[in-house]
Short mmCIF file of C-alpha atoms and ligand atoms in Angstrom, two decimals:
data_model
loop_
_atom_site.label_atom_id
_atom_site.label_comp_id
_atom_site.label_asym_id
_atom_site.label_seq_id
_atom_site.Cartn_x
_atom_site.Cartn_y
_atom_site.Cartn_z
CA MET P 1 -16.35 21.75 -9.17
CA THR P 2 -17.77 20.60 -12.48
CA THR P 3 -15.25 19.41 -15.06
CA ILE P 4 -15.08 17.12 -18.06
CA TYR P 5 -11.71 15.38 -18.44
CA SER P 6 -11.20 14.13 -21.95
CA ALA P 7 -8.42 12.20 -23.70
CA ARG P 8 -7.62 9.84 -26.58
CA TRP P 9 -8.50 6.94 -24.27
CA VAL P 10 -10.66 6.45 -21.21
CA VAL P 11 -9.94 3.09 -19.54
CA PRO P 12 -12.75 2.58 -17.00
CA VAL P 13 -11.29 -0.85 -15.98
CA THR P 14 -14.80 -2.10 -15.07
CA ALA P 15 -15.84 -1.65 -18.72
CA ALA P 16 -14.14 -1.71 -22.13
CA PRO P 17 -11.74 1.14 -23.09
CA ILE P 18 -13.40 4.10 -24.84
CA GLU P 19 -11.51 5.82 -27.67
CA ASP P 20 -11.93 9.63 -27.64
CA GLY P 21 -13.51 9.33 -24.23
CA ALA P 22 -14.45 11.70 -21.44
CA VAL P 23 -15.25 11.63 -17.73
CA ALA P 24 -17.55 14.23 -16.17
CA VAL P 25 -16.94 15.08 -12.51
CA GLU P 26 -19.23 17.00 -10.21
CA GLY P 27 -18.10 17.48 -6.60
CA GLN P 28 -16.66 14.24 -5.25
CA ARG P 29 -18.41 11.99 -7.78
CA ILE P 30 -18.24 10.94 -11.41
CA VAL P 31 -21.49 11.86 -13.14
CA GLY P 32 -20.77 10.56 -16.65
CA VAL P 33 -18.32 8.34 -18.57
CA GLY P 34 -18.50 7.83 -22.33
CA PRO P 35 -17.49 9.10 -25.77
CA HIS P 36 -16.32 12.74 -25.68
CA ALA P 37 -19.13 14.06 -27.95
CA GLU P 38 -21.82 12.37 -25.88
CA ILE P 39 -20.47 13.62 -22.51
CA VAL P 40 -20.01 17.20 -23.74
CA ALA P 41 -23.59 17.18 -25.08
CA ARG P 42 -24.92 15.83 -21.76
CA PHE P 43 -23.07 18.41 -19.63
CA PRO P 44 -22.85 21.54 -21.79
CA GLU P 45 -22.16 23.86 -18.83
CA PHE P 46 -19.09 21.89 -17.59
CA LYS P 47 -15.53 23.14 -18.16
CA VAL P 48 -13.73 20.80 -20.62
CA GLU P 49 -10.09 19.79 -20.07
CA SER P 50 -8.59 17.92 -23.02
CA PHE P 51 -5.38 15.96 -22.48
CA GLY P 52 -4.99 14.79 -26.08
CA ASP P 53 -2.72 11.75 -26.43
CA ALA P 54 -3.28 10.34 -22.95
CA ILE P 55 -5.21 7.73 -20.97
CA ILE P 56 -7.68 8.54 -18.19
CA LEU P 57 -7.97 5.67 -15.70
CA PRO P 58 -9.26 5.13 -12.16
CA GLY P 59 -6.83 6.22 -9.45
CA LEU P 60 -4.24 3.57 -8.60
CA VAL P 61 -4.38 1.93 -5.18
CA ASN P 62 -1.22 1.21 -3.17
CA ILE P 63 -2.68 -1.17 -0.66
CA HIS P 64 0.44 -1.64 1.48
CA THR P 65 2.93 1.12 2.30
CA HIS P 66 4.87 2.56 5.22
CA LEU P 67 5.18 6.17 4.07
CA GLU P 68 6.92 7.19 7.31
CA LEU P 69 9.97 5.19 6.13
CA THR P 70 10.44 7.16 2.92
CA ALA P 71 13.65 8.72 4.34
CA MET P 72 15.11 5.17 4.38
CA ARG P 73 15.05 4.72 0.60
CA GLY P 74 18.36 2.97 -0.14
CA TYR P 75 19.44 3.15 3.51
CA LEU P 76 19.44 -0.61 4.20
CA GLU P 77 21.11 -2.04 1.11
CA ASN P 78 23.93 -3.61 3.15
CA GLU P 79 21.52 -5.45 5.45
CA GLU P 80 19.42 -7.03 2.71
CA THR P 81 20.87 -10.52 3.12
CA ASP P 82 19.85 -10.65 6.79
CA PHE P 83 16.18 -9.77 7.41
CA PHE P 84 16.65 -9.69 11.18
CA ALA P 85 19.53 -7.18 10.90
CA TRP P 86 17.52 -5.22 8.30
CA LEU P 87 14.55 -4.85 10.68
CA ARG P 88 16.84 -4.00 13.60
CA LYS P 89 18.63 -1.17 11.75
CA LEU P 90 15.31 0.19 10.45
CA THR P 91 13.69 0.14 13.91
CA ARG P 92 16.71 1.74 15.56
CA ALA P 93 16.89 4.55 12.98
CA ARG P 94 13.17 5.19 13.29
CA LEU P 95 13.12 5.28 17.08
CA GLU P 96 16.52 6.84 17.85
CA LEU P 97 17.53 9.01 14.88
CA MET P 98 14.25 10.47 13.62
CA THR P 99 12.20 13.13 15.43
CA PRO P 100 8.38 13.17 15.23
CA ASP P 101 8.64 16.00 12.68
CA ASP P 102 11.14 13.93 10.62
CA ILE P 103 8.58 11.11 10.54
CA ARG P 104 5.88 13.49 9.35
CA VAL P 105 8.13 15.01 6.66
CA SER P 106 9.16 11.53 5.53
CA ALA P 107 5.51 10.42 5.29
CA THR P 108 4.54 13.62 3.46
CA TRP P 109 7.36 13.15 0.93
CA GLY P 110 6.12 9.59 0.42
CA ALA P 111 2.57 10.88 -0.11
CA CYS P 112 3.90 13.34 -2.74
CA GLU P 113 5.65 10.47 -4.52
CA ALA P 114 2.38 8.52 -4.48
CA VAL P 115 0.18 11.23 -6.02
CA ARG P 116 2.88 11.97 -8.61
CA ALA P 117 2.53 8.30 -9.66
CA GLY P 118 -1.26 8.47 -10.05
CA ILE P 119 -1.96 6.78 -6.72
CA THR P 120 -5.15 8.09 -5.13
CA CYS P 121 -5.57 5.67 -2.23
CA VAL P 122 -3.11 4.01 0.15
CA GLY P 123 -3.20 1.47 2.94
CA ASP P 124 -0.49 2.83 5.20
CA ALA P 125 0.79 1.01 8.28
CA SER P 126 2.67 3.13 10.76
CA ASP P 127 3.93 3.15 14.31
CA SER P 128 3.16 6.90 14.28
CA ALA P 129 -0.18 6.61 12.52
CA MET P 130 -1.21 10.15 13.52
CA MET P 131 1.78 11.54 11.57
CA SER P 132 0.83 9.47 8.53
CA MET P 133 -2.78 10.58 8.81
CA GLN P 134 -1.64 14.22 8.82
CA ALA P 135 0.68 13.61 5.85
CA LEU P 136 -2.13 12.04 3.80
CA ARG P 137 -4.47 14.86 4.74
CA ASP P 138 -1.88 17.53 3.82
CA VAL P 139 -1.30 16.03 0.37
CA GLY P 140 -4.97 15.15 -0.20
CA LEU P 141 -4.73 11.35 -0.50
CA ARG P 142 -7.49 8.88 0.33
CA GLY P 143 -6.50 6.04 2.63
CA VAL P 144 -6.71 3.75 5.58
CA VAL P 145 -4.01 4.42 8.18
CA TYR P 146 -3.31 1.34 10.28
CA GLN P 147 -1.90 1.98 13.74
CA GLU P 148 0.80 -0.63 14.29
CA SER P 149 1.04 -2.68 17.45
CA PHE P 150 4.08 -4.57 18.71
CA GLY P 151 4.61 -6.91 21.67
CA PRO P 152 6.10 -10.40 21.54
CA ASP P 153 5.89 -10.86 25.32
CA ALA P 154 2.58 -12.43 26.41
CA ARG P 155 3.01 -10.93 29.91
CA LEU P 156 2.64 -7.44 28.37
CA ALA P 157 -0.17 -8.26 25.94
CA GLN P 158 -2.89 -6.42 27.84
CA GLU P 159 -0.70 -3.35 28.46
CA ASN P 160 0.35 -3.13 24.79
CA PHE P 161 -3.25 -3.60 23.70
CA GLU P 162 -4.38 -0.69 25.93
CA LYS P 163 -1.74 1.54 24.30
CA LEU P 164 -3.06 0.59 20.88
CA LYS P 165 -6.65 1.36 21.92
CA THR P 166 -5.66 4.86 23.08
CA LYS P 167 -3.84 5.63 19.84
CA VAL P 168 -6.73 4.34 17.74
CA GLN P 169 -9.17 6.48 19.69
CA GLU P 170 -7.05 9.57 18.87
CA LEU P 171 -6.87 8.56 15.21
CA ARG P 172 -10.61 8.04 14.92
CA ALA P 173 -11.17 11.58 16.14
CA VAL P 174 -9.45 12.90 12.99
CA GLU P 175 -11.06 10.55 10.46
CA SER P 176 -12.64 12.25 7.44
CA ASP P 177 -14.55 11.50 4.23
CA VAL P 178 -11.34 10.18 2.71
CA LEU P 179 -9.29 8.97 5.71
CA ARG P 180 -10.06 6.01 7.96
CA ALA P 181 -8.24 4.48 10.91
CA GLY P 182 -7.32 0.80 11.17
CA VAL P 183 -5.20 -1.52 13.28
CA SER P 184 -2.07 -3.47 12.38
CA PRO P 185 -0.59 -6.10 14.65
CA HIS P 186 2.84 -5.95 12.96
CA ALA P 187 3.76 -9.61 12.34
CA PRO P 188 3.64 -13.09 13.93
CA TYR P 189 7.20 -12.68 15.22
CA THR P 190 6.65 -9.25 16.85
CA VAL P 191 3.17 -9.72 18.36
CA CYS P 192 2.34 -12.64 20.69
CA GLY P 193 -0.76 -14.83 20.32
CA PRO P 194 -2.77 -13.33 23.22
CA GLN P 195 -2.20 -9.81 21.85
CA LEU P 196 -3.30 -10.94 18.38
CA GLU P 197 -6.51 -12.31 19.91
CA LEU P 198 -7.19 -9.05 21.75
CA ILE P 199 -6.60 -6.97 18.62
CA ALA P 200 -8.77 -9.22 16.42
CA ASP P 201 -11.64 -9.02 18.94
CA PHE P 202 -11.24 -5.23 19.12
CA ALA P 203 -11.25 -4.89 15.31
CA ARG P 204 -14.42 -7.00 15.11
CA ALA P 205 -16.21 -5.09 17.87
CA GLU P 206 -15.26 -1.66 16.49
CA GLY P 207 -15.57 -2.50 12.78
CA LEU P 208 -11.94 -1.50 12.21
CA PRO P 209 -9.98 -2.69 9.18
CA LEU P 210 -7.02 -4.91 10.19
CA MET P 211 -3.76 -5.28 8.28
CA MET P 212 -0.90 -7.63 9.13
CA HIS P 213 2.38 -8.89 7.60
CA ALA P 214 2.06 -12.63 7.06
CA ALA P 215 4.02 -15.53 5.56
CA GLU P 216 6.80 -13.26 4.35
CA SER P 217 10.26 -14.59 5.18
CA ALA P 218 12.07 -17.89 5.73
CA ALA P 219 12.96 -16.57 9.18
CA GLU P 220 9.26 -16.13 10.01
CA GLU P 221 8.45 -19.62 8.74
CA ALA P 222 11.18 -21.19 10.92
CA PHE P 223 9.86 -19.21 13.88
CA VAL P 224 6.18 -20.18 13.50
CA ARG P 225 6.64 -23.76 12.30
CA GLU P 226 9.70 -24.83 14.30
CA GLY P 227 10.23 -22.21 17.00
CA CYS P 228 13.82 -21.66 15.83
CA GLY P 229 15.92 -19.23 13.80
CA ALA P 230 16.88 -15.57 14.18
CA PHE P 231 13.53 -14.40 15.58
CA ALA P 232 13.37 -17.19 18.19
CA GLU P 233 16.96 -16.51 19.22
CA GLY P 234 16.19 -12.79 19.52
CA LEU P 235 13.30 -13.51 21.91
CA ALA P 236 15.38 -16.01 23.90
CA ARG P 237 18.05 -13.34 24.44
CA ARG P 238 15.33 -11.10 25.91
CA ALA P 239 14.02 -13.99 28.07
CA ILE P 240 10.65 -13.91 26.26
CA GLU P 241 8.90 -17.26 26.05
CA TRP P 242 7.64 -18.43 22.65
CA ASN P 243 5.79 -21.68 22.03
CA ALA P 244 5.68 -22.21 18.30
CA PRO P 245 2.22 -23.22 17.06
CA ARG P 246 3.97 -25.61 14.59
CA VAL P 247 1.57 -24.84 11.75
CA SER P 248 1.83 -22.40 8.82
CA THR P 249 1.43 -18.66 9.51
CA ILE P 250 -2.00 -18.66 7.81
CA GLN P 251 -3.31 -21.56 9.97
CA TYR P 252 -1.87 -19.85 13.05
CA LEU P 253 -3.69 -16.59 12.21
CA LYS P 254 -6.89 -18.62 11.82
CA GLN P 255 -6.37 -20.16 15.28
CA VAL P 256 -5.92 -16.77 16.99
CA GLY P 257 -8.95 -15.20 15.31
CA VAL P 258 -7.18 -12.78 12.94
CA LEU P 259 -8.83 -14.42 9.90
CA ASP P 260 -12.29 -13.88 11.45
CA VAL P 261 -12.13 -10.16 10.60
CA GLN P 262 -11.34 -10.46 6.86
CA PRO P 263 -7.89 -8.93 7.31
CA LEU P 264 -5.57 -7.51 4.69
CA LEU P 265 -2.46 -9.70 4.75
CA ALA P 266 0.78 -8.38 3.25
CA HIS P 267 3.12 -10.72 1.33
CA CYS P 268 1.65 -14.27 1.69
CA ILE P 269 4.69 -15.80 -0.02
CA ARG P 270 4.94 -18.97 2.06
CA VAL P 271 1.46 -20.40 1.52
CA ASP P 272 0.41 -23.90 0.42
CA ASP P 273 -2.81 -25.14 -1.21
CA ARG P 274 -4.58 -25.44 2.14
CA ASP P 275 -3.56 -21.89 3.09
CA ILE P 276 -4.91 -20.50 -0.19
CA GLU P 277 -8.22 -22.30 0.45
CA THR P 278 -8.31 -20.90 3.97
CA LEU P 279 -7.63 -17.36 2.71
CA ARG P 280 -10.41 -17.71 0.12
CA ASP P 281 -12.92 -19.23 2.56
CA THR P 282 -12.35 -16.59 5.23
CA GLY P 283 -12.50 -13.64 2.81
CA ALA P 284 -8.99 -12.41 3.63
CA LYS P 285 -7.49 -9.87 1.23
CA ILE P 286 -3.89 -9.99 0.05
CA ALA P 287 -1.43 -7.14 -0.45
CA HIS P 288 0.87 -8.50 -3.16
CA CYS P 289 4.28 -6.77 -2.91
CA PRO P 290 6.38 -8.48 -5.60
CA LYS P 291 9.23 -5.95 -5.80
CA SER P 292 9.79 -5.81 -2.05
CA ASN P 293 9.58 -9.61 -1.86
CA ALA P 294 12.17 -9.97 -4.61
CA LYS P 295 14.52 -7.25 -3.38
CA LEU P 296 14.77 -8.75 0.11
CA GLY P 297 15.12 -12.25 -1.38
CA HIS P 298 11.97 -13.50 0.34
CA GLY P 299 10.67 -15.30 -2.74
CA ARG P 300 7.68 -15.11 -5.06
CA ALA P 301 4.05 -15.15 -3.90
CA PRO P 302 1.69 -17.28 -6.06
CA PHE P 303 -0.08 -14.27 -7.58
CA ALA P 304 -1.75 -16.13 -10.45
CA ARG P 305 -3.15 -18.71 -8.02
CA PHE P 306 -4.56 -16.00 -5.75
CA LEU P 307 -6.44 -14.61 -8.75
CA GLU P 308 -7.63 -18.08 -9.82
CA ALA P 309 -8.94 -18.68 -6.29
CA GLY P 310 -10.94 -15.44 -6.47
CA ILE P 311 -9.13 -13.82 -3.54
CA ALA P 312 -9.22 -9.99 -3.46
CA VAL P 313 -5.67 -8.87 -4.25
CA GLY P 314 -4.15 -5.40 -4.42
CA PHE P 315 -0.60 -4.28 -5.11
CA GLY P 316 1.59 -2.84 -2.37
CA SER P 317 4.91 -1.11 -2.85
CA ASP P 318 5.71 -1.79 0.82
CA SER P 319 8.09 0.89 2.07
CA VAL P 320 10.70 2.39 -0.25
CA ALA P 321 13.27 0.98 2.20
CA SER P 322 12.67 -2.33 0.40
CA ASN P 323 11.49 -1.32 -3.09
CA ASN P 324 12.85 1.51 -3.73
CA THR P 325 9.98 3.35 -5.42
CA CYS P 326 6.28 3.86 -4.76
CA ASP P 327 4.93 3.21 -8.26
CA ILE P 328 1.94 0.91 -8.78
CA LEU P 329 2.20 0.75 -12.59
CA GLU P 330 5.78 -0.46 -12.18
CA GLU P 331 4.62 -2.91 -9.49
CA ALA P 332 1.89 -4.20 -11.83
CA ARG P 333 4.34 -4.80 -14.65
CA PHE P 334 6.78 -6.56 -12.36
CA ALA P 335 4.01 -8.71 -10.83
CA THR P 336 2.69 -9.73 -14.24
CA LEU P 337 6.11 -10.61 -15.63
CA MET P 338 7.09 -12.54 -12.49
CA ALA P 339 3.83 -14.51 -12.56
CA ARG P 340 4.40 -15.41 -16.22
CA ALA P 341 8.05 -16.32 -15.56
CA GLY P 342 6.73 -18.74 -12.94
CA GLY P 343 4.33 -20.38 -15.40
CA GLY P 344 1.09 -18.61 -14.37
CA PHE P 345 -0.33 -16.41 -17.14
CA VAL P 346 -1.76 -13.13 -15.82
CA PRO P 347 -3.35 -10.94 -18.54
CA GLY P 348 -2.58 -7.22 -18.49
CA ALA P 349 -6.28 -6.44 -17.90
CA ASP P 350 -6.24 -8.52 -14.69
CA ALA P 351 -3.12 -6.71 -13.47
CA LEU P 352 -4.85 -3.37 -14.07
CA ARG P 353 -7.89 -4.52 -12.04
CA VAL P 354 -5.51 -5.39 -9.18
CA ALA P 355 -3.72 -2.03 -9.57
CA THR P 356 -7.02 -0.19 -8.98
CA PHE P 357 -8.18 -2.79 -6.42
CA GLY P 358 -11.34 -3.36 -8.44
CA ARG P 359 -12.33 0.30 -8.66
CA GLY P 360 -13.58 1.67 -11.93
CA LEU P 361 -14.71 4.82 -13.68
CA SER P 362 -18.50 4.74 -13.74
CA GLU P 363 -21.43 7.02 -13.07
CA GLY P 364 -21.82 7.54 -9.33
CA ALA P 365 -18.32 6.28 -8.48
CA LEU P 366 -15.89 8.37 -6.44
CA ALA P 367 -14.01 10.86 -8.60
CA ASP P 368 -10.54 9.35 -8.04
CA LEU P 369 -8.66 9.27 -11.31
CA ALA P 370 -5.26 9.59 -12.97
CA VAL P 371 -4.18 10.76 -16.41
CA VAL P 372 -1.21 9.02 -18.04
CA SER P 373 0.48 10.84 -20.90
CA LEU P 374 1.22 8.78 -24.02
CA ILE P 375 3.80 11.06 -25.60
CA GLY P 376 6.84 9.20 -24.23
CA VAL P 377 9.31 7.64 -26.65
CA HIS P 378 8.90 4.39 -24.69
CA GLN P 379 5.12 4.33 -25.31
CA LEU P 380 4.91 4.88 -29.07
CA PRO P 381 3.23 3.20 -30.86
CA SER P 382 0.27 2.34 -28.67
CA TYR P 383 -2.21 -0.13 -30.18
CA ASP P 384 -3.88 -1.22 -26.96
CA PRO P 385 -4.19 1.22 -24.04
CA ILE P 386 -4.12 -1.52 -21.38
CA ALA P 387 -0.94 -3.06 -22.79
CA THR P 388 0.62 0.42 -22.96
CA LEU P 389 -0.32 1.09 -19.32
CA ILE P 390 0.89 -2.20 -17.87
CA PHE P 391 3.90 -3.02 -20.05
CA ALA P 392 5.26 0.34 -21.25
CA SER P 393 4.26 3.03 -18.74
CA SER P 394 5.20 3.95 -15.20
CA GLY P 395 4.11 6.44 -12.59
CA ARG P 396 6.54 8.93 -14.15
CA ASP P 397 4.16 9.28 -17.12
CA VAL P 398 1.30 10.54 -14.92
CA ILE P 399 0.33 14.18 -15.56
CA LEU P 400 -2.78 14.58 -13.37
CA THR P 401 -4.10 12.96 -10.20
CA VAL P 402 -7.56 13.69 -8.80
CA VAL P 403 -8.86 12.50 -5.39
CA ALA P 404 -12.53 12.96 -4.51
CA GLY P 405 -12.87 15.46 -7.36
CA ARG P 406 -9.92 17.56 -6.15
CA GLU P 407 -6.69 17.87 -8.12
CA VAL P 408 -3.74 16.85 -5.96
CA TYR P 409 -1.07 16.67 -8.68
CA ARG P 410 -0.69 18.30 -12.09
CA ASN P 411 2.23 18.56 -14.54
CA GLY P 412 5.16 18.28 -12.14
CA HIS P 413 3.56 20.00 -9.15
CA VAL P 414 1.90 18.55 -6.06
CA SER P 415 -0.96 20.95 -5.37
CA ASN P 416 -1.25 21.22 -1.60
CA VAL P 417 2.26 21.18 -0.09
CA ASP P 418 5.56 23.05 -0.49
CA GLU P 419 7.77 20.40 -2.10
CA ASP P 420 10.90 22.62 -2.01
CA ARG P 421 10.70 22.89 1.77
CA LEU P 422 10.09 19.15 2.07
CA ARG P 423 13.03 18.38 -0.23
CA ALA P 424 15.37 20.46 1.94
CA ARG P 425 14.11 18.71 5.09
CA MET P 426 14.47 15.26 3.47
CA LEU P 427 18.13 16.01 2.64
CA GLU P 428 18.71 17.12 6.22
CA ILE P 429 17.16 13.89 7.57
CA SER P 430 19.15 11.72 5.17
CA HIS P 431 22.42 13.38 6.21
CA ARG P 432 21.58 12.67 9.84
CA LEU P 433 20.72 9.01 9.12
CA HIS P 434 23.88 8.62 7.07
CA GLY P 435 26.13 10.40 9.53
ZN1 ZN Z 1 5.22 -3.88 5.16
#
């Protein structure tokens, strides 16, 4: 397909905004970015789509999600003061109340929400990664799907690791141009040290991306540093031995080899100066999830300091069970305001770079883009397109989403799936969870 998308503003992110700009797309790639007149003259045979008062920007990246949990939006509000109880109710509902098809529907609904919000790429961690992979494929999203692994009992480390290997093998068989498989040892309190070592070695040997929750809650910190608290008590009740490493989560992950594979670490709230240095020196990436962190009362990650240290940071909505929306523009605004409230000044342009995880609109780049309408009452007037994007817009203002040159969302309609059928199924699932 050969198309020129044009609008009042093109915000390439990796270059200055262009007024009356245009982006030419051929197949899966961008072949030109510049002033409208120049692009139309360069590609006279291309179809021209003009969006008028709107901004064209690179597709947004939601680097940490659990789309399979979309049916649990608002389901855990009563457990939010007790993270252990929150996780227990979530896990029970997922394993005992939802069928495999429910999981797939839930993930597909989440993928629809993502493309409606201009998200073109997700990092999705799932216990049923194959279902997530299918959901992303059905909707047309780009992404890395991380197969989760659990196992706090060192005696079962090898057995749990073998299960993970089998699932990853199946996932790799369905990888595509836009979908990759990865591994996710869930968290320090659900995966024992020997299993973390096995998974890190496997990721290194196979060149697999690795994602893990790290330094998130007070309960996790008590567990890793002191060997006490709700997680330690939970293991003791199951007669599972746990010898706390008595260091921070980040230093522990360094000891067990997880930091050797440049992992993506979600949350990183409870980190000190030494941890930030370690993250920088090892090339770890951070999924900053400020809304989820705040909603569950876990605290505030030092976002401005991550950026100062030069660590690669992306925004994650986390699941809508703890957010309750999958909207990266909203996440970017919240992150920026929270950082400033804490005394660290993050410019809007930096937040936008994080929201696209460093991707830009440039010749030769992948044709992943979003169009944000500027006709909303809440956006007028607009003097600076970046300020309008970060501080006045949300995913609800998106009117077009394109992944690898293919339109996946336009003007209220997700292109590739039957949203009415999914809506009916989501209601059915929610009644069952509620009942
Ligand atoms: Zn998460």
